[in-house]
Amino acid sequence: MRAYTYSRPGSVPEALARAGAETAFLAGGTTLVDLMKLDVLAPAHVVDIDRLPLRGITGDHRGLHIGALERMSDVAAHRTVRESYPMISQALELSASGQLRNMASIGGNLLQRTRCGYYRDVSTPCNKREPGSGCAALTGVNRGHAILGTSDACIATSPSDLAVALVALGTVVHLASARGTRSVPLDAFYTLPGSTPQVETVLQPGELITGITVPSLPWASRSLYLKIRDRQSYEFALASAAVALELRGGTIRQARVAAGGVGTKPWRLTVVEQALAGRRPTAETFEAAVAHAADGAVPREHNSFKPALLRRTIVRALTTLTENKGAR
Ligand SMILES: Cc1cc2nc3c(=O)[nH]c(=O)nc-3n(C[C@H](O)[C@H](O)[C@H](O)COP(=O)(O)OP(=O)(O)OC[C@H]3O[C@@H](n4cnc5c(N)ncnc54)[C@H](O)[C@@H]3O)c2cc1C
Ligand code: SF4
């Protein structure tokens, strides 16, 4: 770990005044400190944001507002979240471990770095860590890597489970910097790797996530997050699906579907959503709806199973959701 300066401001303006290109905000530290120890990240200044007033989980007619410093475990356990947006609670509870969820924040979760092993190993080439050095994963161990949204420069998956559920729900992320505030749809917040995989979001240097708003979506009470992984716990997704269905009179009126573990960003699947709308929630409907879910996929040597896994994961999520809640 390299030397850095540390400060712990008590207000957002004070934190923003200290932030710049060489600064990292420290929330729970469960990603940042690891990467600093590994020499993958070496910020000159660390601004500890733990004392900032960025907490609170509130609901109103516009939706659910969550402060950036709310802990993963508190959000997962919150009654409104559990009842109105179960896929958010499930995505959080299937993430990391109890201890990590007690420490880790919502803002930090959305900005956690990829779990590509080469990114964390400074002895290997990695365009995300060191632009222009190459990508060891292209010809290396790429079983867990992405098949959608990849480029010749990077095939790393986006790791956050929470982000998949939030993208399905059309969540907006609120940002603040010394220049002012802005709000960005989470789907547009994440960028594709292209030729600049070191740029993962539209966040500008020194810009802070202050919170998120999940739009009001009454039928999201019928939603589910399914995570497929090598171990039953403490493991990242090989594939995951966040699904929500509005059912009326035995017909699907609307659907929300997003996938994780397969894309270089959380992957909203409007093609599946459109194929579900207006159909009855049957096995045939679900199978037909996922037919094009993996269109455009570029599998590599070790992850050629992922297109089929993606389709099956979505079908299982939809089947479980309709069985659990009844297809009324
Ligand atoms: C062993 C292990 C297993 C895990 N398993 C999973 C899993 O299965 N699923 C999953 O989704 N996650 C998993 N995680 C990741 C974990 O959820 C993240 O480490 C955590 O959510 C990060 O939150 P934090 O508050 O600790 O962020 P920090 O480590 O403090 O920060 C992370 C990054 O975000 C930046 N940052 C933090 N907050 C803000 C803000 N408000 N505004 C601007 N920048 C900010 C920091 O500068 C840093 O770059 C795992 C982590 C570990 C260590
Ligand atoms: S996949 Fe991306 S993160 Fe992994 S080695 Fe290649 S460039 Fe680096």
XYZ file of N, CA, C and O and ligand atoms in Angstrom, residues 23-35 41 43 46-47 49 52 54 67-72 91-92 94-97 100-101 103-113 115 120 158-163 174-176 189 203-204 206-211 225 227 229 231 233-237, ligand 1:
349
model
N -8.280 11.636 -5.629
C -8.984 11.325 -4.386
C -9.845 10.077 -4.530
O -10.434 9.841 -5.579
N -9.932 9.297 -3.459
C -10.935 8.212 -3.397
C -11.796 8.450 -2.164
O -11.280 8.764 -1.091
N -13.110 8.309 -2.329
C -14.001 8.354 -1.175
C -13.968 6.979 -0.506
O -13.997 5.947 -1.187
N -13.944 6.988 0.814
C -13.959 5.736 1.572
C -15.317 5.615 2.264
O -15.672 6.451 3.086
N -16.066 4.570 1.914
C -17.366 4.340 2.572
C -17.170 3.183 3.555
O -16.605 3.371 4.625
N -17.598 1.962 3.198
C -17.353 0.817 4.084
C -15.930 0.301 3.978
O -15.431 -0.386 4.858
N -15.281 0.597 2.858
C -13.881 0.203 2.653
C -13.692 -1.242 2.219
O -12.557 -1.684 2.042
N -14.771 -1.992 2.009
C -14.624 -3.430 1.740
C -14.072 -3.730 0.347
O -13.579 -4.823 0.097
N -14.161 -2.776 -0.560
C -13.503 -2.914 -1.863
C -12.236 -2.066 -1.886
O -11.157 -2.536 -2.256
N -12.382 -0.812 -1.492
C -11.272 0.147 -1.647
C -10.015 -0.298 -0.894
O -8.919 -0.287 -1.461
N -10.167 -0.691 0.345
C -8.981 -1.032 1.148
C -8.280 -2.266 0.578
O -7.055 -2.317 0.468
N -9.074 -3.266 0.162
C -8.496 -4.458 -0.493
C -7.620 -4.047 -1.678
O -6.488 -4.507 -1.827
N -8.178 -3.195 -2.535
C -7.472 -2.840 -3.772
C -6.260 -1.953 -3.497
O -5.269 -2.001 -4.230
N -5.169 0.061 -6.659
C -5.555 1.469 -6.554
C -4.574 2.154 -5.606
O -4.186 1.575 -4.584
N -4.758 5.896 -4.448
C -5.166 7.311 -4.368
C -4.191 8.100 -3.485
O -3.682 7.573 -2.493
N -7.454 10.070 0.608
C -8.645 9.287 0.933
C -9.553 10.171 1.779
O -9.141 10.675 2.826
N -10.770 10.375 1.282
C -11.758 11.168 2.022
C -12.793 10.207 2.584
O -13.577 9.612 1.832
N -16.048 9.184 4.036
C -17.370 9.843 3.972
C -18.345 9.290 5.010
O -19.524 9.639 4.997
N -20.814 11.609 6.774
C -21.708 12.487 5.994
C -23.168 12.080 6.200
O -23.478 10.894 6.363
N -25.647 11.029 4.681
C -26.187 10.413 3.448
C -26.873 9.097 3.795
O -26.597 8.059 3.195
N -30.282 6.602 0.912
C -29.034 7.353 1.017
C -27.842 6.475 0.665
O -27.833 5.267 0.945
N -26.817 7.085 0.092
C -25.656 6.322 -0.405
C -24.930 5.571 0.700
O -24.292 4.560 0.447
N -25.023 6.073 1.947
C -24.274 5.431 3.026
C -25.096 4.419 3.818
O -24.619 3.894 4.831
N -26.311 4.167 3.380
C -27.068 3.083 4.022
C -26.313 1.768 3.829
O -25.768 1.510 2.760
N -26.294 0.952 4.866
C -25.591 -0.332 4.792
C -26.433 -1.351 4.019
O -27.667 -1.343 4.082
N -25.763 -2.264 3.341
C -26.472 -3.286 2.558
C -27.453 -4.055 3.442
O -28.588 -4.327 3.034
N -31.382 -9.575 -3.817
C -30.068 -9.338 -4.445
C -29.032 -8.998 -3.374
O -27.882 -9.455 -3.430
N -29.432 -8.212 -2.392
C -28.491 -7.845 -1.324
C -28.163 -9.044 -0.452
O -26.998 -9.282 -0.107
N -28.153 -12.109 -1.144
C -27.359 -13.121 -1.849
C -25.947 -12.619 -2.147
O -25.168 -13.289 -2.834
N -25.606 -11.436 -1.645
C -24.291 -10.837 -1.904
C -23.360 -11.040 -0.719
O -23.784 -10.926 0.436
N -22.109 -11.293 -0.997
C -21.028 -11.267 0.003
C -21.381 -12.100 1.229
O -21.888 -13.216 1.106
N -21.139 -11.557 2.433
C -21.414 -12.280 3.682
C -22.080 -11.312 4.655
O -22.079 -10.099 4.427
N -19.750 -8.500 5.766
C -19.516 -7.504 4.705
C -20.746 -6.632 4.508
O -20.645 -5.412 4.368
N -21.933 -7.248 4.546
C -23.155 -6.470 4.319
C -23.400 -5.477 5.451
O -24.013 -4.439 5.246
N -21.135 -3.787 6.839
C -20.116 -2.731 6.685
C -20.320 -1.959 5.376
O -20.124 -0.740 5.318
N -20.678 -2.684 4.333
C -20.652 -2.117 2.975
C -21.873 -1.232 2.703
O -22.983 -1.528 3.123
N -21.631 -0.169 1.946
C -22.683 0.816 1.663
C -23.284 0.604 0.272
O -22.691 -0.050 -0.591
N -24.435 1.230 0.071
C -25.113 1.141 -1.227
C -24.291 1.839 -2.321
O -24.098 1.301 -3.411
N -23.777 3.039 -2.011
C -22.960 3.751 -3.011
C -21.714 2.963 -3.362
O -21.355 2.835 -4.543
N -21.055 2.406 -2.342
C -19.840 1.631 -2.584
C -20.141 0.364 -3.364
O -19.349 -0.064 -4.211
N -21.291 -0.236 -3.101
C -21.661 -1.456 -3.836
C -21.773 -1.158 -5.328
O -21.315 -1.940 -6.167
N -22.386 -0.020 -5.656
C -22.575 0.313 -7.075
C -21.250 0.628 -7.764
O -21.151 0.539 -8.985
N -20.239 0.993 -6.964
C -18.939 1.370 -7.546
C -17.853 0.341 -7.283
O -16.677 0.607 -7.524
N -18.228 -0.836 -6.779
C -17.221 -1.872 -6.555
C -16.583 -2.244 -7.892
O -17.209 -2.145 -8.949
N -15.329 -2.668 -7.841
C -14.622 -3.010 -9.075
C -14.865 -4.469 -9.463
O -15.283 -5.279 -8.647
N -14.440 -8.375 -10.413
C -13.724 -9.458 -9.732
C -12.803 -10.217 -10.684
O -12.277 -11.272 -10.315
N -6.856 -7.791 -10.368
C -6.322 -7.743 -8.993
C -4.885 -8.242 -8.888
O -4.290 -8.172 -7.821
N -19.487 -7.109 -14.781
C -19.894 -6.166 -13.750
C -20.327 -7.001 -12.534
O -21.119 -7.924 -12.683
N -19.792 -6.729 -11.339
C -19.975 -7.681 -10.238
C -21.188 -7.476 -9.333
O -21.598 -8.395 -8.646
N -21.767 -6.282 -9.299
C -22.787 -5.985 -8.278
C -24.110 -6.700 -8.543
O -24.687 -6.561 -9.622
N -24.592 -7.438 -7.545
C -25.937 -8.025 -7.652
C -27.003 -6.945 -7.539
O -27.990 -6.941 -8.284
N -26.809 -6.050 -6.570
C -27.792 -4.984 -6.348
C -28.061 -4.196 -7.626
O -29.216 -3.881 -7.949
N -26.983 -3.877 -8.367
C -27.136 -3.039 -9.563
C -28.053 -3.688 -10.596
O -28.763 -2.997 -11.332
N -28.221 9.679 -7.778
C -28.043 11.118 -7.552
C -26.575 11.410 -7.235
O -25.972 10.721 -6.399
N -26.042 12.424 -7.901
C -24.614 12.737 -7.807
C -24.411 14.189 -7.383
O -25.230 15.056 -7.711
N -23.313 14.430 -6.670
C -22.975 15.804 -6.287
C -21.480 16.013 -6.485
O -20.675 15.114 -6.251
N -25.604 5.220 -16.273
C -24.472 5.531 -15.384
C -23.282 4.620 -15.711
O -22.141 5.048 -15.731
N -19.337 8.834 -13.804
C -18.920 9.605 -12.633
C -17.655 10.401 -12.963
O -16.698 9.848 -13.496
N -17.674 11.668 -12.643
C -16.511 12.520 -12.897
C -15.576 12.516 -11.681
O -16.026 12.237 -10.563
N -13.938 13.347 -8.399
C -14.420 14.179 -7.294
C -15.923 14.183 -7.120
O -16.448 14.863 -6.234
N -16.636 13.428 -7.963
C -18.111 13.399 -7.867
C -18.529 12.301 -6.895
O -17.964 11.205 -6.896
N -19.554 12.598 -6.110
C -19.990 11.719 -5.024
C -21.395 11.201 -5.334
O -22.257 11.959 -5.789
N -21.618 9.906 -5.077
C -23.005 9.400 -5.106
C -23.634 9.797 -3.774
O -23.102 9.471 -2.713
N -24.761 10.502 -3.838
C -25.434 10.895 -2.585
C -26.603 9.967 -2.263
O -27.002 9.861 -1.100
N -27.176 9.334 -3.270
C -28.295 8.425 -3.022
C -28.885 7.909 -4.311
O -28.381 8.208 -5.404
N -35.062 -12.091 -7.425
C -33.680 -12.119 -7.888
C -33.139 -13.532 -7.719
O -33.158 -14.087 -6.622
N -29.830 -16.036 -8.341
C -28.371 -15.976 -8.561
C -27.819 -17.392 -8.698
O -27.995 -18.213 -7.796
N -24.442 -19.637 -9.014
C -23.014 -19.498 -8.703
C -22.420 -20.853 -8.358
O -23.153 -21.811 -8.103
N -20.764 -21.768 -5.682
C -21.036 -22.162 -4.303
C -22.357 -21.541 -3.876
O -22.747 -20.500 -4.399
N -23.000 -19.900 -1.211
C -22.895 -18.604 -0.541
C -21.507 -18.027 -0.764
O -20.582 -18.733 -1.183
N -21.378 -16.711 -0.478
C -20.079 -16.054 -0.499
C -19.409 -16.195 -1.861
O -18.236 -16.514 -1.957
N -20.168 -15.989 -2.924
C -19.641 -16.185 -4.276
C -20.361 -15.228 -5.235
O -21.545 -14.930 -5.046
N -19.637 -14.773 -6.249
C -20.236 -13.902 -7.259
C -21.026 -14.731 -8.273
O -20.836 -15.946 -8.366
N -21.885 -14.071 -9.037
C -22.797 -14.773 -9.952
C -22.088 -15.231 -11.224
O -21.306 -14.485 -11.815
C -15.215 -11.498 -0.194
C -16.196 -10.581 -0.861
C -17.318 -11.112 -1.467
C -18.238 -10.260 -2.079
N -19.346 -10.790 -2.693
C -20.206 -9.960 -3.332
C -21.344 -10.461 -4.020
O -21.601 -11.662 -4.030
N -22.159 -9.577 -4.642
C -21.925 -8.234 -4.623
O -22.712 -7.472 -5.204
N -20.870 -7.725 -4.002
C -20.011 -8.556 -3.357
N -18.917 -8.044 -2.739
C -18.614 -6.636 -2.901
C -19.178 -5.801 -1.784
O -20.582 -5.770 -1.900
C -18.570 -4.421 -1.962
O -17.223 -4.519 -1.538
C -19.257 -3.352 -1.163
O -20.609 -3.227 -1.497
C -18.574 -2.022 -1.358
O -19.148 -1.079 -0.476
P -18.228 -0.211 0.476
O -19.125 0.757 1.150
O -17.383 -1.065 1.361
O -17.340 0.523 -0.615
P -15.831 1.061 -0.527
O -14.893 -0.070 -0.550
O -15.692 2.061 0.557
O -15.789 1.837 -1.924
C -15.853 1.162 -3.160
C -15.569 2.151 -4.282
O -16.635 3.084 -4.365
C -16.181 4.404 -4.122
N -17.252 5.031 -3.343
C -17.842 4.503 -2.236
N -18.897 5.240 -1.882
C -18.975 6.258 -2.766
C -19.870 7.344 -2.945
N -20.927 7.528 -2.148
N -19.654 8.192 -3.969
C -18.598 8.019 -4.801
N -17.716 7.018 -4.680
C -17.919 6.136 -3.686
C -14.858 4.257 -3.420
O -14.004 5.359 -3.650
C -14.330 2.975 -4.060
O -13.755 3.243 -5.309
C -18.011 -8.869 -2.084
C -16.878 -8.327 -1.451
C -15.979 -9.176 -0.851
C -14.765 -8.574 -0.185
